[in-house]
Amino acid sequence: MRTSDVTRPVSPHSSLFALLIGIDKYMDPGVPDLRGAVNDANAVEQYLIAGVSVSKDRIVNLRDNEATRERIVTAMRKLVLHSDINAQDPILIYFSGHGSEAKPPIDCWPTTSANDRMRMFLPYDFKLDGSHNAGGQGVLDIEVSQILADIATKKSNNITVIVDCCHTGYEIRKNSCDDTLAVRGVKLPFNYTISKDILSPVLACFRGGVNSHVLLAACKEGQFAFESQGHGLFTRALLRLLTQEDIKKLTYTNVITRLPFLSSQQPQCEGVHQNRIIFTSMPGRAQPTAHDIHSTGKGEESTLEAGLAHGIANGTMLTVYSDEQLTSVVGSVVARDTDLFLTQCSVNGRRFALPEPAYAVHTLRAKEQYLRLFIDPNDPSYDHLVKVIKDDKPANVSMHPICLMNNDSEDTDLALSTHDGLVQFEVRNKICREHGLTYMPFNEVQVDESERLLSILHSAADFYWRLDLCNPNEGRSLTTIIDVECLKLTPTGSLTDDLEEILEPDGQSLNNGGTIFIDVGDELEPYGYRIHNASTIPLYAALFYFDVSDLSIGDCCNIAS
């Protein structure tokens, strides 16, 4: 992430950029033609223009004989450095057509499937009997993953991939009551060979993972993706849902859970960021987390199996339930003695007998966990913004509340202002500002979009509180027994048994007094961590990456650079 990407607001524009691929007709007569893939891609285009206000010049279309392997791969690679795609602009890649899978030509070759087969999308010029070069081959999933990782590095990980195909072939019986029913998958001959012309460049810089994008797929692995009456069952249901719902409130997870039941296939959602609002990098509303709570046997005291690491602080109020579904309330407790992973609680209000088992959920955060928000009284939208904040009734009581500050003090976390009807989010968190991160790039939130505004603010509250979280017991702090080095890595030219590239440290540690500063340039460079444990206690590393640009907290091992 470049500092320049998040230090200033950007003017609004219709920012989604889409690549839409639909293939009905295949060049090889052995590959059965489809009837609904092109219709689906066209319907997605119409939805983007009419429902999302995407301009036609930001949509690239490939249909039938236009969708050759070379043109599909080239179109995806162009997204990496496309001049019309700015950092944080949402990107959509949609594919409808046939899929398939094949055995890797080399044992232990990296794949993304549970059956160790290489999945692929079939382009128009796919050859069923194989080929010795890239022409006529499928577009491999690990190849797509590599391109997506490149896009995420150069632009952002605000990428949505929608796939309406499967990777298993199936022949519909002729006596089917629906003669338009077809499977969007082809079973390849047993001796089908994947060309090494494709595999060699993919291996040279293979970087996959679920951090670069969110995937919406038509079915589970091993299932069939069907089309009928001129459309894919998945795409038809998806577009109907997106048309009926307010997509400004809809997360990717919501999409999967709200799709109608498809008896023959189960749509899937994969990706670290599946709780974002669809087609944006904005976080959705957080869901409540229930923690086990037990009686200590000492009157009204109880022990909560959660602590500072879980967002509990002294003074936190919790509602106690007798069931995991959180439907039967039995009482309320307050945290009074909080450790990292355990908290001693006492009854709050009326007395009650703590059942076994019992579950506790945040009801009211401690004041130290509030988001401290400042709005300039001279701002033209001051009255409206204040009303939105004061009228906020979070659907989830575990969310961090928002506290409006009377003045812009050094304790302020975030400051709101408006310009041309859009809300700007100025970061006041000390850690972020010390490194030049002064604005969050949520540049298209209009003043009257209260739900989107509150969603960002509640997520920011949780993000900044966790960013500032530290062990209050200095005597037990791990910083006294461990040392962390951050090192730039270079390739050795050797591979592991799993054909993964071996990297080695290059130069001195970049950790200077607890701060690591990396100037991210245009070239992708890997970095790694070396952790020294000076104690006899066995420790296990869990490193997290706090991304102020989208308020995400991810596994540091998934960060490309």
XYZ file of C-alpha atoms in Angstrom:
561
model
C 0.000 0.000 0.000
C 1.430 3.366 -0.994
C 1.186 6.244 1.432
C -0.071 8.475 -1.376
C -3.084 6.201 -1.869
C -4.554 7.085 1.504
C -3.424 10.605 2.301
C -5.965 12.678 0.400
C -9.590 12.505 -0.749
C -10.268 11.759 -4.412
C -13.010 13.267 -6.558
C -16.044 11.017 -7.139
C -16.609 9.047 -10.336
C -18.326 5.889 -11.549
C -15.341 3.809 -10.601
C -16.229 0.151 -11.133
C -14.346 -1.442 -14.030
C -15.625 -4.746 -15.431
C -14.378 -7.542 -17.674
C -17.347 -9.679 -18.788
C -16.772 -12.978 -20.586
C -19.555 -15.164 -21.998
C -19.035 -18.171 -24.291
C -21.816 -20.219 -25.900
C -20.131 -21.345 -29.111
C -16.864 -23.305 -29.033
C -14.510 -23.853 -31.964
C -13.900 -27.531 -31.132
C -16.969 -29.582 -32.193
C -16.275 -31.958 -29.306
C -17.037 -29.209 -26.777
C -20.845 -28.925 -26.447
C -22.227 -25.464 -27.148
C -24.260 -23.632 -24.522
C -27.356 -21.433 -24.855
C -27.233 -19.089 -21.883
C -23.649 -17.986 -21.203
C -23.714 -15.024 -23.598
C -27.180 -14.050 -22.332
C -25.814 -14.052 -18.781
C -22.826 -11.862 -19.622
C -25.141 -9.448 -21.451
C -27.543 -9.400 -18.493
C -24.671 -8.607 -16.110
C -23.635 -5.741 -18.385
C -27.181 -4.357 -18.425
C -27.363 -4.597 -14.627
C -24.051 -2.759 -14.162
C -25.153 0.080 -16.460
C -28.714 0.443 -15.141
C -28.306 -0.707 -11.526
C -24.782 0.381 -10.574
C -24.405 3.362 -12.968
C -21.266 2.024 -14.602
C -20.449 3.767 -17.869
C -20.091 1.582 -20.968
C -16.513 2.697 -21.532
C -15.534 1.000 -18.243
C -16.832 -2.393 -19.371
C -14.778 -4.766 -21.533
C -16.846 -7.463 -23.260
C -15.606 -10.749 -24.742
C -18.211 -13.015 -26.363
C -17.879 -16.340 -28.202
C -15.096 -16.137 -30.824
C -13.757 -12.946 -29.211
C -13.024 -14.912 -26.020
C -9.927 -16.797 -27.124
C -7.371 -17.835 -24.544
C -4.940 -15.119 -25.632
C -7.570 -12.366 -25.517
C -8.919 -13.438 -22.101
C -5.460 -13.541 -20.505
C -4.443 -10.286 -22.200
C -7.624 -8.532 -21.032
C -6.995 -9.624 -17.437
C -3.340 -8.598 -17.533
C -4.280 -5.161 -18.876
C -6.165 -4.539 -15.632
C -2.846 -4.553 -13.762
C -1.633 -1.265 -15.250
C -4.816 0.122 -16.809
C -4.591 3.917 -16.754
C -8.345 4.330 -16.208
C -8.340 2.213 -13.042
C -7.246 4.146 -9.984
C -6.124 2.709 -6.664
C -9.127 1.367 -4.703
C -11.421 1.349 -7.763
C -13.604 -1.784 -7.666
C -12.915 -4.353 -10.373
C -15.327 -7.075 -11.514
C -14.350 -10.122 -13.573
C -17.293 -12.248 -14.709
C -17.073 -15.559 -16.588
C -19.885 -17.756 -17.901
C -19.124 -20.754 -20.066
C -17.562 -24.170 -19.655
C -15.068 -25.113 -16.982
C -13.016 -28.266 -16.523
C -10.096 -29.789 -14.640
C -7.073 -31.927 -15.475
C -4.285 -33.767 -13.752
C -1.068 -31.741 -13.395
C 1.703 -32.877 -15.734
C 4.139 -32.980 -12.811
C 3.510 -34.579 -9.408
C 3.223 -32.167 -6.444
C 2.421 -29.266 -8.769
C 0.593 -26.551 -6.748
C -3.186 -26.578 -7.286
C -6.145 -24.879 -5.619
C -8.480 -27.899 -5.512
C -8.952 -30.599 -2.901
C -8.519 -33.385 -5.485
C -5.123 -32.030 -6.629
C -6.391 -31.300 -10.122
C -5.814 -28.092 -12.012
C -9.035 -26.223 -12.698
C -9.532 -24.127 -15.791
C -11.965 -21.985 -17.758
C -12.446 -23.105 -21.350
C -11.897 -20.295 -23.908
C -13.516 -20.285 -27.349
C -10.438 -21.842 -29.023
C -9.974 -24.648 -26.459
C -8.875 -27.973 -28.010
C -10.302 -31.096 -26.425
C -7.367 -33.262 -27.541
C -4.832 -30.860 -26.032
C -1.942 -28.942 -27.579
C 1.798 -28.587 -27.125
C 1.703 -24.807 -26.695
C -0.502 -22.189 -25.085
C -2.863 -21.990 -28.035
C -5.925 -24.172 -27.489
C -5.255 -24.601 -23.773
C -7.575 -23.619 -20.944
C -7.134 -20.579 -18.704
C -5.785 -22.159 -15.493
C -7.089 -21.094 -12.103
C -3.566 -20.674 -10.715
C -2.817 -18.476 -13.721
C -5.849 -16.326 -12.892
C -4.798 -16.237 -9.219
C -1.383 -14.923 -10.220
C -2.932 -12.144 -12.311
C -5.344 -11.236 -9.509
C -2.416 -10.978 -7.085
C -0.688 -8.616 -9.521
C -3.832 -6.480 -9.833
C -4.199 -6.350 -6.042
C -0.589 -5.205 -5.717
C -0.743 -2.509 -8.390
C -4.323 -1.322 -7.731
C -6.056 -2.819 -4.665
C -7.720 -6.010 -3.478
C -11.152 -4.516 -4.189
C -11.726 -7.254 -6.789
C -14.856 -9.352 -7.320
C -14.720 -12.535 -9.397
C -18.035 -14.148 -10.381
C -17.875 -17.547 -12.067
C -20.900 -19.371 -13.512
C -19.378 -22.677 -14.540
C -18.239 -25.924 -12.961
C -15.209 -28.145 -13.419
C -16.994 -31.483 -13.775
C -18.655 -32.764 -16.930
C -22.094 -34.386 -16.970
C -24.333 -35.569 -19.783
C -28.024 -34.634 -19.474
C -30.293 -37.525 -20.335
C -32.287 -37.027 -23.541
C -35.601 -37.739 -21.817
C -35.140 -34.768 -19.471
C -38.327 -32.715 -19.149
C -36.249 -29.581 -19.927
C -34.446 -29.786 -23.273
C -32.651 -26.500 -22.515
C -30.994 -27.920 -19.380
C -27.206 -28.179 -19.713
C -24.135 -28.407 -17.517
C -21.449 -25.741 -17.817
C -18.589 -28.187 -17.480
C -16.674 -30.593 -19.699
C -14.989 -33.839 -18.706
C -11.624 -33.991 -20.442
C -10.086 -37.146 -21.934
C -7.993 -39.177 -19.498
C -4.800 -38.447 -21.448
C -5.382 -34.689 -21.701
C -2.103 -32.818 -21.177
C -1.604 -29.276 -19.908
C 1.103 -27.507 -21.884
C 4.310 -26.629 -20.076
C 4.328 -23.398 -22.103
C 1.645 -22.216 -19.668
C 3.067 -23.754 -16.517
C 6.616 -22.415 -16.696
C 5.796 -18.680 -16.448
C 3.092 -19.401 -13.873
C 5.554 -21.263 -11.653
C 8.138 -18.516 -11.979
C 6.032 -16.097 -9.929
C 3.024 -18.056 -8.645
C 1.282 -16.209 -5.835
C -2.265 -17.303 -5.121
C -4.479 -16.814 -2.110
C -7.817 -15.448 -1.030
C -6.572 -12.011 0.041
C -6.512 -10.543 -3.473
C -10.224 -10.935 -4.308
C -13.646 -12.228 -3.329
C -15.006 -15.129 -5.367
C -18.691 -15.846 -5.945
C -18.951 -19.284 -7.563
C -21.968 -21.081 -9.006
C -21.438 -24.293 -7.050
C -19.254 -26.269 -4.663
C -16.302 -28.335 -5.796
C -17.594 -31.558 -7.353
C -21.057 -30.148 -8.079
C -22.541 -29.139 -11.430
C -23.418 -25.622 -12.574
C -26.588 -25.782 -14.673
C -28.189 -23.507 -17.214
C -31.818 -23.618 -18.314
C -34.203 -21.501 -20.390
C -31.374 -19.381 -21.764
C -29.647 -18.455 -18.473
C -27.415 -19.980 -15.817
C -29.381 -20.861 -12.685
C -26.788 -19.078 -10.545
C -26.535 -15.871 -12.597
C -30.315 -15.606 -12.935
C -30.763 -15.911 -9.151
C -27.840 -13.573 -8.434
C -29.077 -10.760 -10.669
C -32.599 -11.059 -9.305
C -31.213 -10.708 -5.755
C -28.973 -7.743 -6.614
C -31.883 -6.006 -8.323
C -34.213 -6.490 -5.343
C -31.735 -5.662 -2.559
C -30.023 -2.409 -1.618
C -26.465 -3.269 -2.636
C -25.135 -0.397 -0.533
C -25.935 -2.574 2.501
C -25.299 -6.006 0.987
C -22.119 -7.920 1.822
C -20.762 -10.826 -0.180
C -21.725 -13.144 2.667
C -25.264 -11.716 2.557
C -25.433 -12.551 -1.141
C -24.775 -16.248 -0.576
C -27.106 -16.565 2.412
C -29.962 -14.698 0.681
C -29.845 -16.474 -2.657
C -32.856 -18.735 -3.246
C -32.344 -22.465 -2.779
C -30.949 -24.147 -5.890
C -31.612 -27.860 -5.485
C -28.835 -28.982 -7.822
C -26.016 -26.651 -6.784
C -24.789 -24.653 -3.779
C -23.239 -21.272 -4.636
C -20.065 -20.443 -2.720
C -18.288 -17.341 -1.447
C -14.534 -17.372 -0.815
C -12.103 -14.674 0.240
C -10.726 -12.883 3.267
C -12.880 -9.826 2.534
C -16.259 -11.510 2.039
C -17.774 -9.311 4.765
C -17.244 -6.172 2.688
C -20.134 -4.393 1.000
C -20.368 -5.865 -2.501
C -18.394 -4.046 -5.230
C -16.684 -1.844 -2.624
C -13.860 -2.016 -0.102
C -16.180 -0.798 2.667
C -16.741 -3.125 5.616
C -20.195 -4.460 6.429
C -21.697 -4.445 9.870
C -19.833 -6.658 12.343
C -21.632 -9.721 13.676
C -21.971 -10.464 17.419
C -19.564 -12.921 19.019
C -20.695 -15.083 21.925
C -18.213 -16.158 24.618
C -18.573 -18.980 27.154
C -19.190 -17.828 30.718
C -19.103 -19.981 33.874
C -19.920 -19.503 37.544
C -16.943 -19.322 39.906
C -19.017 -20.799 42.708
C -18.473 -17.596 44.710
C -21.822 -15.876 44.931
C -22.566 -13.660 41.935
C -19.106 -13.874 40.405
C -18.409 -15.516 37.032
C -15.512 -16.109 34.650
C -15.785 -15.069 31.026
C -13.606 -16.983 28.554
C -12.553 -13.796 26.794
C -10.424 -10.797 27.628
C -8.579 -7.830 26.184
C -7.633 -9.848 23.111
C -11.345 -10.320 22.391
C -12.389 -6.704 22.894
C -13.343 -6.856 26.588
C -12.321 -4.052 28.937
C -13.129 -3.183 32.522
C -16.640 -1.751 32.562
C -17.864 -3.661 29.506
C -21.506 -4.745 29.889
C -22.522 -8.175 28.620
C -25.880 -9.895 28.150
C -25.983 -13.553 29.166
C -27.927 -16.153 27.164
C -28.716 -19.785 27.876
C -28.454 -20.893 24.233
C -25.940 -20.500 21.387
C -28.663 -19.060 19.153
C -28.820 -16.086 21.562
C -32.598 -16.198 21.931
C -33.048 -16.737 25.719
C -31.722 -13.893 27.916
C -31.031 -14.815 31.544
C -29.350 -11.658 32.852
C -26.529 -9.136 32.578
C -22.957 -8.956 33.892
C -20.209 -6.325 33.963
C -16.468 -6.925 33.433
C -14.488 -5.861 36.491
C -11.080 -7.597 36.257
C -9.865 -8.092 32.688
C -6.840 -10.102 31.610
C -5.714 -10.914 28.095
C -7.864 -14.020 27.703
C -10.052 -14.259 30.832
C -12.303 -11.782 32.615
C -13.867 -11.850 36.068
C -17.434 -10.553 35.993
C -20.132 -9.687 38.491
C -23.907 -9.471 38.160
C -25.223 -6.209 36.768
C -28.708 -5.342 38.004
C -31.074 -8.081 39.128
C -29.632 -11.320 40.462
C -29.935 -14.512 38.443
C -28.681 -18.100 38.499
C -26.048 -18.654 35.811
C -27.037 -21.740 33.766
C -24.576 -24.244 32.368
C -23.734 -23.759 29.569
C -24.152 -20.000 29.184
C -23.014 -17.475 26.584
C -22.255 -13.756 26.901
C -22.393 -11.023 24.238
C -21.321 -7.363 24.492
C -24.194 -5.089 25.409
C -22.302 -1.881 26.110
C -18.669 -1.142 25.519
C -16.428 0.455 28.108
C -15.923 4.179 27.496
C -12.274 3.633 26.533
C -13.552 1.618 23.549
C -15.663 4.423 22.052
C -14.722 5.968 18.728
C -13.875 9.594 19.504
C -15.306 11.544 16.572
C -15.048 15.252 15.826
C -17.246 17.218 13.413
C -16.456 20.872 12.819
C -19.511 22.969 13.885
C -18.837 25.233 10.875
C -19.277 22.370 8.405
C -22.405 22.947 6.235
C -23.650 19.416 7.020
C -22.888 19.578 10.749
C -26.483 19.360 11.976
C -27.314 16.439 9.689
C -24.191 14.450 10.616
C -24.710 15.000 14.338
C -28.303 13.819 14.034
C -27.208 10.666 12.199
C -24.720 9.860 14.968
C -27.130 10.573 17.819
C -29.984 8.638 16.196
C -27.782 5.612 15.603
C -29.251 2.443 17.059
C -26.767 -0.307 16.113
C -28.344 -3.566 15.033
C -25.479 -5.307 16.803
C -24.979 -4.288 20.433
C -21.381 -5.524 20.368
C -20.290 -2.695 18.060
C -18.141 0.079 19.459
C -20.233 3.188 20.211
C -19.433 6.611 18.796
C -18.649 9.543 21.069
C -18.953 13.047 19.615
C -16.107 15.272 20.809
C -16.821 18.918 21.725
C -13.414 19.997 20.476
C -10.701 18.634 18.233
C -8.360 17.334 20.935
C -5.362 15.032 20.637
C -7.578 12.147 21.799
C -9.732 12.359 18.666
C -9.670 9.205 16.503
C -11.444 10.484 13.400
C -12.741 13.786 12.015
C -15.570 14.155 9.509
C -15.964 16.924 6.976
C -17.976 17.334 3.779
C -17.129 18.641 0.331
C -19.474 18.784 -2.667
C -21.977 16.567 -0.882
C -19.435 13.840 -0.055
C -18.118 12.812 3.345
C -14.364 12.872 3.960
C -12.773 10.817 6.726
C -9.679 12.410 8.218
C -7.601 10.037 10.346
C -6.464 11.474 13.688
C -5.032 8.269 15.132
C -1.470 9.052 16.230
C 0.107 5.860 14.910
C -1.409 6.355 11.466
C -0.640 10.064 11.193
C 2.981 9.519 12.181
C 3.370 7.584 8.943
C 1.485 9.952 6.671
C -1.877 8.152 6.676
C -4.251 11.060 7.084
C -7.342 10.147 5.037
C -9.333 6.971 4.538
C -10.101 6.527 0.816
C -13.863 6.065 1.127
C -14.431 8.780 -1.429
C -17.945 8.135 -2.680
C -20.031 8.248 0.514
C -22.707 10.868 0.071
C -23.872 12.958 3.005
C -27.362 11.409 2.951
C -26.081 7.796 2.902
C -26.458 7.284 6.642
C -26.154 3.483 6.642
C -22.879 3.511 4.714
C -21.509 6.249 6.929
C -22.380 4.412 10.152
C -20.998 1.142 8.806
C -17.617 2.778 8.220
C -17.615 4.534 11.585
C -18.431 1.398 13.595
C -15.766 -0.569 11.739
C -13.284 2.259 12.292
C -14.059 2.182 16.013
C -13.215 -1.511 16.224
C -10.160 -1.112 13.966
C -8.529 1.734 15.884
C -9.252 0.219 19.277
C -7.531 -3.011 18.254
C -4.667 -1.074 16.678
C -3.984 0.669 20.008
C -4.498 -2.475 22.102
C -1.556 -3.421 24.324
C -0.861 -5.573 27.363
C -1.449 -3.420 30.463
C 0.760 -5.732 32.509
C 4.244 -4.666 31.430
C 5.824 -7.394 33.566
C 4.152 -10.030 31.424
C 4.710 -8.365 28.070
C 6.233 -10.571 25.368
C 8.366 -7.650 24.193
C 10.802 -8.449 27.005
C 11.530 -11.953 25.716
C 11.160 -11.768 21.923
C 12.786 -9.798 19.154
C 11.212 -9.350 15.715
C 13.243 -8.713 12.573
C 11.725 -7.616 9.262
C 13.901 -8.528 6.303
C 13.790 -7.993 2.576
C 13.872 -11.343 0.738
C 15.502 -12.359 -2.526
C 15.044 -15.553 -4.564
C 17.758 -18.211 -4.357
C 16.840 -19.889 -7.625
C 15.959 -23.107 -5.788
C 12.568 -24.731 -5.158
C 11.105 -26.752 -2.303
C 9.694 -30.254 -2.784
C 6.319 -28.570 -3.333
C 7.816 -26.426 -6.107
C 7.646 -23.247 -4.057
C 10.429 -20.719 -4.531
C 13.006 -20.566 -1.724
C 13.772 -17.033 -0.530
C 16.593 -15.795 1.705
C 17.142 -12.590 3.726
C 18.943 -9.716 2.037
C 20.418 -6.988 4.243
C 19.769 -5.818 7.782
C 16.528 -5.838 9.756
C 14.172 -2.972 8.943
C 12.775 -2.932 12.484
C 13.992 0.306 14.031
C 12.831 0.664 17.617
C 9.551 -1.112 16.969
C 8.781 0.715 13.704
C 9.181 -0.774 10.234
C 9.043 1.601 7.272
C 8.815 0.122 3.766
C 8.722 2.324 0.677
C 6.564 0.335 -1.734
C 7.601 0.977 -5.321
C 6.219 -0.300 -8.599
C 8.093 -3.603 -8.387
C 6.732 -6.354 -6.146
C 9.283 -7.262 -3.491
C 8.765 -9.913 -0.800
C 9.501 -9.322 2.875
C 9.648 -11.779 5.745
C 9.927 -11.882 9.520
C 12.448 -13.596 11.766
C 11.349 -13.959 15.379
C 13.819 -14.688 18.191
C 12.475 -16.249 21.389
C 14.838 -15.581 24.301
C 12.770 -17.621 26.753
C 12.183 -21.346 27.307
C 8.439 -20.872 26.693
C 7.207 -22.360 23.387
C 5.608 -19.542 21.412
C 3.654 -19.541 18.160
C 3.611 -16.505 15.879
C 0.401 -14.889 14.690
C 1.141 -11.717 12.715
C -1.641 -9.420 11.556
C -1.684 -6.626 9.003
C -3.759 -3.549 9.868
C -4.743 -1.850 6.592
C -5.936 1.680 7.302
C -7.069 2.085 3.685
C -10.031 -0.269 4.105
C -10.105 -0.960 7.877
C -9.257 -4.630 7.344
C -7.165 -6.764 9.686
C -5.622 -9.653 7.791
C -3.125 -12.451 8.198
C 0.279 -10.945 7.551
C 1.334 -14.087 5.686
C -1.138 -13.176 2.922
C 0.373 -9.772 2.286
C 2.385 -9.768 -0.915
C 4.860 -7.094 0.088
